[in-house]
Coordinates of C-alpha atoms and ligand atoms in Angstrom, one line a residue:
Chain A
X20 CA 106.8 -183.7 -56.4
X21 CA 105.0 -181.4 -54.0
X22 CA 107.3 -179.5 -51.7
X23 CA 106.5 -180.6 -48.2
X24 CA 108.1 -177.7 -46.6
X25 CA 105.6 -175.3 -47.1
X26 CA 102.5 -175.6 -45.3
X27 CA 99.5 -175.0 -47.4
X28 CA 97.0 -173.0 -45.8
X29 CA 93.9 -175.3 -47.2
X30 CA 95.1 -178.3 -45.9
X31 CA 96.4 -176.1 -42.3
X32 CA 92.4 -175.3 -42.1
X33 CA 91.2 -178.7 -42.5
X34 CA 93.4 -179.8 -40.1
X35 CA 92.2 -177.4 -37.2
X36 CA 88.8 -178.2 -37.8
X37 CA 89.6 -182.0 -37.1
X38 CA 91.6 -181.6 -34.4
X39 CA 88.2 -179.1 -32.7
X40 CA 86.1 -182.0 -33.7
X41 CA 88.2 -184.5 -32.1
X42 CA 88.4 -182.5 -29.2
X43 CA 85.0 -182.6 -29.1
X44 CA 84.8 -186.1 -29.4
X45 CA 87.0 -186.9 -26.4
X46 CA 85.3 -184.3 -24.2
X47 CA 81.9 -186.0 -25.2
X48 CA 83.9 -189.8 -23.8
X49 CA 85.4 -188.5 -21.2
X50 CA 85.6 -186.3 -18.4
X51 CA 87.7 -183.1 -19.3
X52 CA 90.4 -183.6 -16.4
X53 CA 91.7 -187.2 -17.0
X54 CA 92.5 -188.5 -13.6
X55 CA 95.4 -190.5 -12.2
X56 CA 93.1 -193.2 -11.4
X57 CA 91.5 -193.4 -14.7
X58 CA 95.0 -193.7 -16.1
X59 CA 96.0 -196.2 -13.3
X60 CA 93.0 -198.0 -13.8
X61 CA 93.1 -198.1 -17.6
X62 CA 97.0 -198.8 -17.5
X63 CA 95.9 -202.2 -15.2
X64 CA 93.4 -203.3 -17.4
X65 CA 95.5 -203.9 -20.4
X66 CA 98.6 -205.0 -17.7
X67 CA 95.9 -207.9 -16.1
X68 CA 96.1 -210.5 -18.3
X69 CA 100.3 -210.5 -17.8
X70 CA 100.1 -210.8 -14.0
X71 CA 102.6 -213.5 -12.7
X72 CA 101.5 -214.4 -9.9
X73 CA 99.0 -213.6 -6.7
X74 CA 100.5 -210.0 -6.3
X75 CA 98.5 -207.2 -7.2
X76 CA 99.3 -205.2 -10.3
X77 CA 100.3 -201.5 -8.2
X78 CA 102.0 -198.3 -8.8
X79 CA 105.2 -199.3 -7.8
X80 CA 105.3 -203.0 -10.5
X81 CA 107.9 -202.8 -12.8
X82 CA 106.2 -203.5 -16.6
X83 CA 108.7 -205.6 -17.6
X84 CA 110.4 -207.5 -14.8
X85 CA 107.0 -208.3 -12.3
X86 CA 104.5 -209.2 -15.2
X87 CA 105.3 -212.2 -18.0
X88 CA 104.4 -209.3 -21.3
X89 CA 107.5 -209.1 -23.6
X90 CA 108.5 -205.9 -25.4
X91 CA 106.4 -206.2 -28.4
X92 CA 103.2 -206.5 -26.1
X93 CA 104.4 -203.5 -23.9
X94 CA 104.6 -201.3 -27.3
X95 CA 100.8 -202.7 -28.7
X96 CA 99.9 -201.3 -25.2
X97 CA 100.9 -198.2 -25.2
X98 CA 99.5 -197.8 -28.6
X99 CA 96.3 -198.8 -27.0
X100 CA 97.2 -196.3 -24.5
X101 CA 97.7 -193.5 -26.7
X102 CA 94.6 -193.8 -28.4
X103 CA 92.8 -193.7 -25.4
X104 CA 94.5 -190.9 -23.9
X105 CA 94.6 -189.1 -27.2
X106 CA 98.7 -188.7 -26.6
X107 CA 101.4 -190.0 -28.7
X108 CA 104.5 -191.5 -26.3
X109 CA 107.8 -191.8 -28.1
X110 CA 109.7 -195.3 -28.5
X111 CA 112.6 -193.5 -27.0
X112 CA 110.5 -192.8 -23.7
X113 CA 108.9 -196.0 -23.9
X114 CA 112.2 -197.4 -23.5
X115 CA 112.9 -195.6 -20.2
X116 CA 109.9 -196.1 -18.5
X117 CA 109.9 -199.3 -15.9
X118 CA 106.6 -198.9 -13.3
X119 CA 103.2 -198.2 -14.1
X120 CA 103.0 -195.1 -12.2
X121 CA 106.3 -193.8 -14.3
X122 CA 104.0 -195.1 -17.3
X123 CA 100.6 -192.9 -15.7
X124 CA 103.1 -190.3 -15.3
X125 CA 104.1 -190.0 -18.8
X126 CA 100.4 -190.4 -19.7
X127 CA 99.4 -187.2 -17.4
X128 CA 102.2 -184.9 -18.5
X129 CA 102.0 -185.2 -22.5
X130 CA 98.4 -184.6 -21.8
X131 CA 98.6 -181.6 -19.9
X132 CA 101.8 -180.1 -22.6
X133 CA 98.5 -180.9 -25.3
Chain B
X20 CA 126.9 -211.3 -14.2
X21 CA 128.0 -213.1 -17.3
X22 CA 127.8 -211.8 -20.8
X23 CA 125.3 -214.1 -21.9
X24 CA 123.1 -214.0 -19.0
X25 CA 120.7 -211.2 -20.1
X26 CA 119.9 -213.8 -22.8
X27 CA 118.8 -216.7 -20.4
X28 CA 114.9 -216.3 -21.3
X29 CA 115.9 -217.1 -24.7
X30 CA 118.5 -219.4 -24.5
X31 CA 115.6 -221.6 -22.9
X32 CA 113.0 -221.4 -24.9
X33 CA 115.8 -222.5 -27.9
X34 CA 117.1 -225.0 -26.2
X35 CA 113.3 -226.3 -25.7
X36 CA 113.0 -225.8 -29.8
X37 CA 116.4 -227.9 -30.3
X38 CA 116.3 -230.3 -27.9
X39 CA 113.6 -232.6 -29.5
X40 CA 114.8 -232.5 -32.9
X41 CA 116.5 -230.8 -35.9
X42 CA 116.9 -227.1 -35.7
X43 CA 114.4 -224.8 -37.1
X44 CA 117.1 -221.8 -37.0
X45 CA 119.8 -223.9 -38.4
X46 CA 119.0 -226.3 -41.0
X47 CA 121.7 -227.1 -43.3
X48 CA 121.1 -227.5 -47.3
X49 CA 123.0 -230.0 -48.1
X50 CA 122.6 -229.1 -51.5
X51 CA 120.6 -226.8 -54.0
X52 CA 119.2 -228.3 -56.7
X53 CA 116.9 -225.6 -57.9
X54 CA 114.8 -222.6 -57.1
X55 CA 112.2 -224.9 -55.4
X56 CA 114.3 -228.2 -54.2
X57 CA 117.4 -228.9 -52.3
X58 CA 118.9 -231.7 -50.3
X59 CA 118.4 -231.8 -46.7
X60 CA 119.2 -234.4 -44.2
X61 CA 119.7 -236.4 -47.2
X62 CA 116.7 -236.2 -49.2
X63 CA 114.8 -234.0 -51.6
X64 CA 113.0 -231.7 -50.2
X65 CA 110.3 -229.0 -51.6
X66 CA 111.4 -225.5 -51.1
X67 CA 108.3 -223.0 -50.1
X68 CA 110.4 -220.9 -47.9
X69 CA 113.2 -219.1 -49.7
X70 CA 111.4 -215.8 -50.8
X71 CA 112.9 -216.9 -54.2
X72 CA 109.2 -215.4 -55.8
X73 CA 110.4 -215.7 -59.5
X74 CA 112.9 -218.4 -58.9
X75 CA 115.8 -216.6 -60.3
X76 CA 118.4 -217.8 -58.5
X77 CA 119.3 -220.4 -61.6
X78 CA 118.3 -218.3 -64.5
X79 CA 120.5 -219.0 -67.1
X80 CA 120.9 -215.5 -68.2
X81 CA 121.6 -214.3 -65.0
X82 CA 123.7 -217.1 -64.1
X83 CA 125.9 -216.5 -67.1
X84 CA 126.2 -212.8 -66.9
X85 CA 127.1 -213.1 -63.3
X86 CA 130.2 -215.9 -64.6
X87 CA 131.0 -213.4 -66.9
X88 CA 131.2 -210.7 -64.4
X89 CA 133.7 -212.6 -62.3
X90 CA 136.2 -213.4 -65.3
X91 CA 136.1 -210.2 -66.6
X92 CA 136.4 -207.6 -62.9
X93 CA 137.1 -210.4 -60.5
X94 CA 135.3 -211.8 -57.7
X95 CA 135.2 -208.5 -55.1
X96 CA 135.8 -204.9 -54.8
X97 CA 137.6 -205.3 -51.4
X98 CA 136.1 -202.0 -49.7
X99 CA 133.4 -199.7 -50.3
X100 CA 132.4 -197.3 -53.3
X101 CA 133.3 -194.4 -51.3
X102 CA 136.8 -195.7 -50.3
X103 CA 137.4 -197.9 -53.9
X104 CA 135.3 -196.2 -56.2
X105 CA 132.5 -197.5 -58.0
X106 CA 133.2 -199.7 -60.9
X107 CA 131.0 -199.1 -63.9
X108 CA 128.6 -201.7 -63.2
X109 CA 127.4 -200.3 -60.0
X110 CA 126.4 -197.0 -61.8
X111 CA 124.7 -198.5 -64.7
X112 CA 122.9 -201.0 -61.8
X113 CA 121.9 -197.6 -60.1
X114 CA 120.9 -195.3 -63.7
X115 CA 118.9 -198.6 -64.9
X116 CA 117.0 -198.8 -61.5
X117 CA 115.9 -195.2 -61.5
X118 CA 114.9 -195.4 -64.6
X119 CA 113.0 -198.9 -64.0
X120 CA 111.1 -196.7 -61.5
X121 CA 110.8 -193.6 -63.5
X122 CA 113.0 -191.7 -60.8
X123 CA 116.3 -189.3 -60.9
X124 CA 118.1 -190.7 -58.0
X125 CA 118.9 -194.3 -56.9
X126 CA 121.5 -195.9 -54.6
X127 CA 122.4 -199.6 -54.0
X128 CA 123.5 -200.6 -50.8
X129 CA 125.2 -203.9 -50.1
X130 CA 121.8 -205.2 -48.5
X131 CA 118.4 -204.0 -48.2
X132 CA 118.2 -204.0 -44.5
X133 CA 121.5 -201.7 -44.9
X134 CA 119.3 -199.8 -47.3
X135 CA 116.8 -199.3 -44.7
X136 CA 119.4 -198.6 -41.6
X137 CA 121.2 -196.3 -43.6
X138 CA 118.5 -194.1 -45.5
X139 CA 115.4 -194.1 -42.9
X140 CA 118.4 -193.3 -39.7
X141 CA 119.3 -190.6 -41.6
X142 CA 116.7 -189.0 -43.3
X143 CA 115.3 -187.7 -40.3
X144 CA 117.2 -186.4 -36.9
X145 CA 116.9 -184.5 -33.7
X146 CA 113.4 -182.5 -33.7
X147 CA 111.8 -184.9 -36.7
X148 CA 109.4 -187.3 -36.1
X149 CA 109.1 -190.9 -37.4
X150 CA 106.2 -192.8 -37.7
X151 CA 106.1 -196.2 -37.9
X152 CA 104.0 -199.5 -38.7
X153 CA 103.9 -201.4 -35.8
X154 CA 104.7 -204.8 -37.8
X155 CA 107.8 -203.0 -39.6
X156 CA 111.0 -205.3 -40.2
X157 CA 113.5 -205.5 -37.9
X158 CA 115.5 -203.3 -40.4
X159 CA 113.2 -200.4 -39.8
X160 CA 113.5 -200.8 -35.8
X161 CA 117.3 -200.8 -35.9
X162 CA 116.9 -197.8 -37.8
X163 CA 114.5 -196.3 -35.0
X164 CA 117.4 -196.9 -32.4
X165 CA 119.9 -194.8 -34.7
X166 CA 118.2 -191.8 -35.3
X167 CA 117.7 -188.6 -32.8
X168 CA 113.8 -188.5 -34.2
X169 CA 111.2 -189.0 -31.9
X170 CA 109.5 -192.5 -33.2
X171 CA 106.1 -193.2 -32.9
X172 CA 104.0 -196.8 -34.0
X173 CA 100.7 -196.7 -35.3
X174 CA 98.9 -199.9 -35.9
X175 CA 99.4 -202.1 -38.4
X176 CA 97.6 -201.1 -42.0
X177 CA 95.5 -198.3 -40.4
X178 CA 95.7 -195.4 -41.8
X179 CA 93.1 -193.6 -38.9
X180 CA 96.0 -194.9 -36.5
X181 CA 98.8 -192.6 -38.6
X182 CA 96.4 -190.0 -38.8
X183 CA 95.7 -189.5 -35.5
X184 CA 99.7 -189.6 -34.4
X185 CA 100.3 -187.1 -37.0
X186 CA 97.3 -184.9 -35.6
X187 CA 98.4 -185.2 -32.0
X188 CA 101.8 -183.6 -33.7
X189 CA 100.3 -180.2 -34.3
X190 CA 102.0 -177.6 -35.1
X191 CA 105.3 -178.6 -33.5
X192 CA 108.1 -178.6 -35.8
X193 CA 110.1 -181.0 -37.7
X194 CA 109.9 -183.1 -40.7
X195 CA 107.3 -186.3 -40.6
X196 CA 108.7 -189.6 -42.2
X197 CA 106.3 -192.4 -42.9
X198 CA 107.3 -195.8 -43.6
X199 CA 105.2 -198.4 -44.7
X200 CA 106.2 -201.5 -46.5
X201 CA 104.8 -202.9 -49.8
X202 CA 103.8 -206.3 -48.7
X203 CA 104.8 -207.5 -45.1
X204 CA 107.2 -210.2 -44.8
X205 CA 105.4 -211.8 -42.1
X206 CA 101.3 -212.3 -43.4
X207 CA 101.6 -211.0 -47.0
X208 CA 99.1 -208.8 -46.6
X209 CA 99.8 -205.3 -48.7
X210 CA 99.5 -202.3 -47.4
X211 CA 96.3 -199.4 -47.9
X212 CA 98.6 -197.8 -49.8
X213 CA 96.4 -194.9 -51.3
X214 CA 94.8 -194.5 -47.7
X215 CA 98.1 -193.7 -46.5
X216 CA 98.6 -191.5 -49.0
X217 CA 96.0 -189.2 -48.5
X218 CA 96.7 -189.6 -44.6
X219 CA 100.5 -188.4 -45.6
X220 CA 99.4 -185.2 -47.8
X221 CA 96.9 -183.9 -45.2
X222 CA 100.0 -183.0 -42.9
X223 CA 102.5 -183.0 -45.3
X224 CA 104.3 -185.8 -44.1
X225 CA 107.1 -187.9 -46.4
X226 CA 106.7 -191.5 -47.3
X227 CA 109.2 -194.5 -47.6
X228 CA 107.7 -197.5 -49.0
X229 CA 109.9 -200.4 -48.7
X230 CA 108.9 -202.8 -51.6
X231 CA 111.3 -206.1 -50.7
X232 CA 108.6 -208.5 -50.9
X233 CA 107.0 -206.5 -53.4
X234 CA 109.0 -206.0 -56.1
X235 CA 108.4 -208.2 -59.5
X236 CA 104.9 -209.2 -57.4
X237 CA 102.6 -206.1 -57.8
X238 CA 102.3 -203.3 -59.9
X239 CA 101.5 -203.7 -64.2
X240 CA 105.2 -203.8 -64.7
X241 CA 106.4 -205.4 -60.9
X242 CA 107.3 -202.0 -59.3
X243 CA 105.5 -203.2 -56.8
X244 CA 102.7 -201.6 -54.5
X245 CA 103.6 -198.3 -55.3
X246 CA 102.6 -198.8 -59.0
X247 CA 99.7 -200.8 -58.0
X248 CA 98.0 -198.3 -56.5
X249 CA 99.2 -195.8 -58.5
X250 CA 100.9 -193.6 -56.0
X251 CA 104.6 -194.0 -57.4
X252 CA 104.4 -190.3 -57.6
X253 CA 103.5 -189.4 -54.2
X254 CA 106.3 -192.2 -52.8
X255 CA 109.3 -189.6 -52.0
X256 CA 112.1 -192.9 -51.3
X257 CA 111.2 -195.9 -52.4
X258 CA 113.6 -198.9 -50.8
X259 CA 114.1 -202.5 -52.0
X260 CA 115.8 -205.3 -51.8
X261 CA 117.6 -207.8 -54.8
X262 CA 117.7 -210.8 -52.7
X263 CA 114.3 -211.9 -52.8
X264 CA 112.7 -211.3 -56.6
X265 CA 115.5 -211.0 -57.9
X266 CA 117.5 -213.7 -56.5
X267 CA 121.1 -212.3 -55.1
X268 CA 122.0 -209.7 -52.5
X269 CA 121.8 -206.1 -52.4
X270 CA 119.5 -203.4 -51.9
X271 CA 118.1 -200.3 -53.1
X272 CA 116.8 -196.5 -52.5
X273 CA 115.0 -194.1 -55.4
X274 CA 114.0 -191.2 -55.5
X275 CA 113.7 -188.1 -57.1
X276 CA 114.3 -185.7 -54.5
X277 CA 117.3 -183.1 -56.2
X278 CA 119.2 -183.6 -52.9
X279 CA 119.2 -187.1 -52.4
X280 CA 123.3 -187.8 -53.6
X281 CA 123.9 -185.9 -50.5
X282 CA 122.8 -189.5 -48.8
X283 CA 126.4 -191.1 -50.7
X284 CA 128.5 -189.2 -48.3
X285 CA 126.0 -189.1 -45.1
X286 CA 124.1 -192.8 -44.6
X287 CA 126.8 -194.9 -42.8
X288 CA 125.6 -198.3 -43.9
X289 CA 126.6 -197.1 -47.3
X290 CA 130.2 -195.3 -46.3
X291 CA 131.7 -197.9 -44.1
X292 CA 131.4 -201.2 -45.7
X293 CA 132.3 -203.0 -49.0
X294 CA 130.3 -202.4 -51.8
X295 CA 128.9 -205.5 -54.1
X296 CA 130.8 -207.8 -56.2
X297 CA 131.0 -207.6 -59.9
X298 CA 129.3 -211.2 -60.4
X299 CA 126.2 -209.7 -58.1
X300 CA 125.4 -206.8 -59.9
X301 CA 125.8 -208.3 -63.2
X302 CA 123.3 -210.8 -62.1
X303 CA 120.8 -208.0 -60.4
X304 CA 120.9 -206.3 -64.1
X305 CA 120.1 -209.7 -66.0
X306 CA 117.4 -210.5 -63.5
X307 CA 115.7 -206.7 -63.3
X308 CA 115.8 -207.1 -67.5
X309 CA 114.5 -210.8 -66.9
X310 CA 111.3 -208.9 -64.5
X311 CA 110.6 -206.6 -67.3
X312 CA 110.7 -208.8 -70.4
X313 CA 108.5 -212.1 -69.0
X314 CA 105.5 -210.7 -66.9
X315 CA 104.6 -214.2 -67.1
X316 CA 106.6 -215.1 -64.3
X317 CA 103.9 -212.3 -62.1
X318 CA 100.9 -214.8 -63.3
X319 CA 102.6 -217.4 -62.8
X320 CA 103.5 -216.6 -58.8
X321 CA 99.7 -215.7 -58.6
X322 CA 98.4 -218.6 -59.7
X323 CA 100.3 -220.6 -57.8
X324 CA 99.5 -218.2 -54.5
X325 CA 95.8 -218.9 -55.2
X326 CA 96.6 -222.7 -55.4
X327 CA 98.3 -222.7 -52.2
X328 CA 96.7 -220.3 -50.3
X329 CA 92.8 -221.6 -51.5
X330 CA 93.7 -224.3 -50.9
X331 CA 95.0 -224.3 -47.2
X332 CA 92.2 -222.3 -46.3
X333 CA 89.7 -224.8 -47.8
X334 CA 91.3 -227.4 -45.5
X335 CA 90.4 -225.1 -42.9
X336 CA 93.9 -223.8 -42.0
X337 CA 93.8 -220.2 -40.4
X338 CA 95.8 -218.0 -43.0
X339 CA 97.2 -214.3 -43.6
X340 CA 94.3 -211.8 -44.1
X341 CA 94.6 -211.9 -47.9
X342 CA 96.7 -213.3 -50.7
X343 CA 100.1 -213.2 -51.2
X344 CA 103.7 -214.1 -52.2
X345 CA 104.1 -214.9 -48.6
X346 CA 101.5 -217.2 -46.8
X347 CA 101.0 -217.1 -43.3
X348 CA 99.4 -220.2 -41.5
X349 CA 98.4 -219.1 -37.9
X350 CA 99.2 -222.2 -35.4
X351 CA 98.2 -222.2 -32.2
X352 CA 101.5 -221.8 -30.2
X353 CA 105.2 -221.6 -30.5
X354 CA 105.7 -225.1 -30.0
X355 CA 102.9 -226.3 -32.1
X356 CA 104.3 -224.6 -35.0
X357 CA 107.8 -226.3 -34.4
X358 CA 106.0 -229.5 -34.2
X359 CA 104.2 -228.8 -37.5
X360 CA 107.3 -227.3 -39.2
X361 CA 109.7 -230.9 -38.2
X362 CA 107.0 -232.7 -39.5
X363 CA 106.6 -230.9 -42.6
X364 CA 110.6 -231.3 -43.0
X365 CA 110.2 -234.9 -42.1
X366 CA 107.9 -235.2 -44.8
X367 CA 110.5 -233.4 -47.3
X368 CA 109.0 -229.7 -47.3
X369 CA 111.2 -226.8 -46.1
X370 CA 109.0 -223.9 -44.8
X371 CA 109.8 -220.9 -41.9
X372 CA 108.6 -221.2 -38.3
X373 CA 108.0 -217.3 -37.4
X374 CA 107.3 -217.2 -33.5
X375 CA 107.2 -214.3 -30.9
X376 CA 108.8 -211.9 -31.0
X377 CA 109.5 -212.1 -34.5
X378 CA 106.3 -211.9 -35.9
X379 CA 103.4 -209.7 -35.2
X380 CA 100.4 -210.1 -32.1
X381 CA 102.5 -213.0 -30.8
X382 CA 101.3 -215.3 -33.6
X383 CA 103.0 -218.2 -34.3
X384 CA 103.1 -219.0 -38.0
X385 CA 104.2 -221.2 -40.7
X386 CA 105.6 -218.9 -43.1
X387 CA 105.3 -220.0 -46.8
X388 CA 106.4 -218.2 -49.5
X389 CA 105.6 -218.9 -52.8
X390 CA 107.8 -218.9 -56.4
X391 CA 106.4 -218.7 -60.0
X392 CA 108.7 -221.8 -60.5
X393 CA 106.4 -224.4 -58.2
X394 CA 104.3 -226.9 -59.8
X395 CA 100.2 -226.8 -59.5
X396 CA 101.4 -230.7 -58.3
X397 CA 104.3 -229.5 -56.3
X398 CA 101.6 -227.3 -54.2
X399 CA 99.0 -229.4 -54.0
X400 CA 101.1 -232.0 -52.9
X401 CA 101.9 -229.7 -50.2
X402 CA 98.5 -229.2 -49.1
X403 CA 98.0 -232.9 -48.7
X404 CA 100.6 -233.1 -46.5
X405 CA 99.8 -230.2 -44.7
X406 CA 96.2 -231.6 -44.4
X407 CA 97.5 -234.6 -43.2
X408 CA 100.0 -233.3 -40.7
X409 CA 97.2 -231.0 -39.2
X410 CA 94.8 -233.6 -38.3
X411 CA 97.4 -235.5 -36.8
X412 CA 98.2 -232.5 -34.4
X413 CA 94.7 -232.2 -33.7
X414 CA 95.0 -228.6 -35.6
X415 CA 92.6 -229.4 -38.0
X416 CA 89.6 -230.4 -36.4
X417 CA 85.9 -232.0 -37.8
X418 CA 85.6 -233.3 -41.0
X419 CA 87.0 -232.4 -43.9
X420 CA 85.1 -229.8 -45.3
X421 CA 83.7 -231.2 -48.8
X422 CA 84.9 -229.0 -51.1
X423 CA 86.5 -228.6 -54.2
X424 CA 89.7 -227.4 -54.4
X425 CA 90.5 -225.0 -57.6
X426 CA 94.7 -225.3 -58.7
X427 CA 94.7 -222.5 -61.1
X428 CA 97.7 -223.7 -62.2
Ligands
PLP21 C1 110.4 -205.9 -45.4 C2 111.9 -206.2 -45.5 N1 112.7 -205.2 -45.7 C3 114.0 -205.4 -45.8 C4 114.6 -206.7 -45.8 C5 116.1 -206.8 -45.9 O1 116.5 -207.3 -47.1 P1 117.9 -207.9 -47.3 O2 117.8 -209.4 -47.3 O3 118.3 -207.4 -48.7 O4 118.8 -207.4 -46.3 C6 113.7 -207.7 -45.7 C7 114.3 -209.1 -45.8 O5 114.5 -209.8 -44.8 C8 112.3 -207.5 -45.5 O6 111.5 -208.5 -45.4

């Protein structure tokens, strides 16, 4: 069995090279600075279809509680999410955020920590 | 508030399922009569829904070492190995399994979803990182909520999905822990196994297979996926389960890491909680034997998944992605597949109804599984009635498509 705890400097380099070509893959997509409106806007999108009633999908609607998407659909989402945003948002934070501007939020900061 | 109120939403949409007939969540079998028949609401009924893949549960061998076992050690061990010590029979169980698998190290837990709690909660802790298939078992996700680990899904069978979660990771420390299952419980479709693989070694992440529905089914010698694909090496923990295949209770973790007996005084699920009965594992050592010595029963389960399955689909049902122990027929809604399921029942055939949130995308499914001991005329017997039943509903729609319908059986 290999031992997993040493890195192996082949594998390291083919690693960086993908993550330069993804980057470069991103930046050709999108626009460098992801705004909060893209995110806000993207973050609706995949929210529409759940909308309960008349009222507007906003900043302030609570994911779980305003919309009629169940837990399961929330996580597909924000694997959706991640991929778009090229961030990875743990199960554990998942489970504490309620609005879609706490969800943006989330969105904006592991991106900028990239 | 009350203590059941957070449960409301639910409550109602099973009081909707029970109110119009017999219980989907609750049936009672009056009697067992076989690994593919029992007794329910008074009459015979076919079994396809019982995960009993190689129709064990009335082996004669296994049977009669198990009746042994009780006469000779009693019927429990009243407390756990830790606490009671193991009898002999749980180490031979565990020295037999590794070897089965070709592996130092294995451990049996009282159940496999213990298994799974226990091992994958603490394998990994504060500062590692778990990653996840989104259609995992419910054991998996309870083991998500134990651990410190950051846990991340990626999406079902796509291995671009892990990859690019274990990219984003970087350099940031921290063990990575994969876990993927053999075949999924839900749409008996197997994993990309070798895909994953090379996704794992690129960043030098560990992988769990969990091979419950796997086991006996796959692999030259019914390893399971693992062998299939011929990655057994490159699976560091391999988890299973002896109450499907193998037909008892129990479950199962190999490997051949040198540390892994550190897990006996560490995993919870295995500490705090009585170990199996004598008549169990005397049984689960029959039955493992009975795997390795009749690879006819592995034919056997496939032909009879490529009589139901083929045939289904010929009849235009919407099915699982590919074939498999487990069958999966899409329905259009929760309430269409409880319609379909009573019906089926009504008719004297005993499948699952899987709805949301149980099962994957929100489907709702008829969940068949299939066992080496049905007849060719058992399943096709099935499929008439399923035919039937489905143009009644208006779920099979046109006519019937002309076709003929191969029973490899
Ligand atoms: C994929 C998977 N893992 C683990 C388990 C748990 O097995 P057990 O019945 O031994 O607790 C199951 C069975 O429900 C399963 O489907």
């Amino acid at each position: 069995m290999p031992d997993l705890g040493t890195g192996e400097p082949l594998l390291r380099t083919a690693h960086q090279l993908i993550v330069e070509n993804d980057d470069i893959a991103v930046t050709l997509e999108a626009p460098c600075q992801t705004s909060r409106i893209d995110v806000i806007g993207e973050i609706c999108h995949h929210l529409a279809p759940f909308q309960a009633s008349d009222r507007p999908i906003v900043g302030e609607t609570v994911i779980a509680k305003d919309l009629t998407i169940d837990s399961l659909a929330i996580m597909d989402m924000v694997m959706e999410l991640e991929d778009r945003f090229d961030v990875s948002i743990p199960m554990n934070v998942v489970a504490e955020i309620q609005t879609v501007d706490q969800l943006a939020d989330t969105i904006l900061d592991l991106r900028a920590k990239r | 508030m009350g203590l059941f109120d957070r449960h409301a939403g639910l409550l109602e949409a099973y009081r909707d399922v029970r109110t119009t007939g017999a219980d989907p969540f609750q049936i009672r079998m009056e009697r067992v009569l076989s690994p593919t028949e029992a007794v329910i609401n008074g009459r015979k009924t076919l079994l396809v829904g019982t995960n009993n893949y190689f129709g064990l549960t009335f082996d004669q061998s296994c049977m009669d070492a198990a009746i042994e076992a009780i006469r000779a050690e009693g019927t429990g061990t009243t407390g756990s190995r830790i606490a009671n010590g193991s009898y002999s029979e749980h180490v031979l169980l565990e020295e037999e399994i590794a070897a089965f698998y070709g592996m130092k190290h294995c451990m049996v837990f009282t159940t496999g979803y213990q298994a799974n709690l226990g091992v994958i909660s603490t394998l990994v802790g504060q500062g590692d990182h778990l990653l996840i298939d989104a259609d995992s078992h419910a054991s998996i996700y309870d083991a998500c909520k134990m651990t410190q680990a950051e846990v991340v899904r990626f999406k079902h069978n796509d291995p671009s999905s892990l990859d690019a979660r274990l990219r984003r990771l970087g350099d940031r420390p921290g063990n990575r822990l994969v876990i993927l299952e053999g075949i999924y419980s839900m749409l008996g479709d197997s994993a990309p196994l070798k895909e994953f693989i090379d996704v794992c070694k690129k960043y030098g992440a560990y992988v769990l297979v969990d091979e419950a529905h796997s086991l006996g089914a796959l692999g030259e010698t019914g390893r399971g996926l693992c062998e299939e694909a011929g990655v057994l090496d490159d699976c560091h923990f391999i988890v299973g389960t002896f109450s499907k295949t193998l037909g008892a209770i129990g479950g199962y973790c190999v490997s051949n890491d040198p540390d892994f007996d550190i897990l006996r005084v560490t995993v919870r699920s295995y500490m705090f909680t009585a170990s199996l009965p004598p008549s169990i594992v005397a049984s689960v050592r029959q039955a493992l034997r009975v795997v390795q010595a009749r690879p006819e029963l592995r034919k056997q389960l496939w032909d009879n998944v490529a009589t139901l399955y083929d045939g289904l689909k010929a009849q235009g049902f919407k099915l699982g992605p590919e074939h498999g122990p487990v069958v999966g027929v899409h329905l259009p809604d929760r309430m269409a597949a409880v319609g379909f399921w009573r019906a089926m029942l009504d008719a004297g055939i005993y499948v699952n109804v899987a709805v949301p949130p149980a099962t994957p995308n929100g489907v709702s499914l008829l969940r068949c599984s299939v066992c080496a001991a049905h007849t060719p005329q058992q399943l096709e017997h099935m499929i008439e009635v399923m035919t039937g039943i489905g143009r009644q509903l208006g779920i099979l729609s046109g006519a019937p498509r002309l076709r003929v319908v191969a029973g490899n059986g």
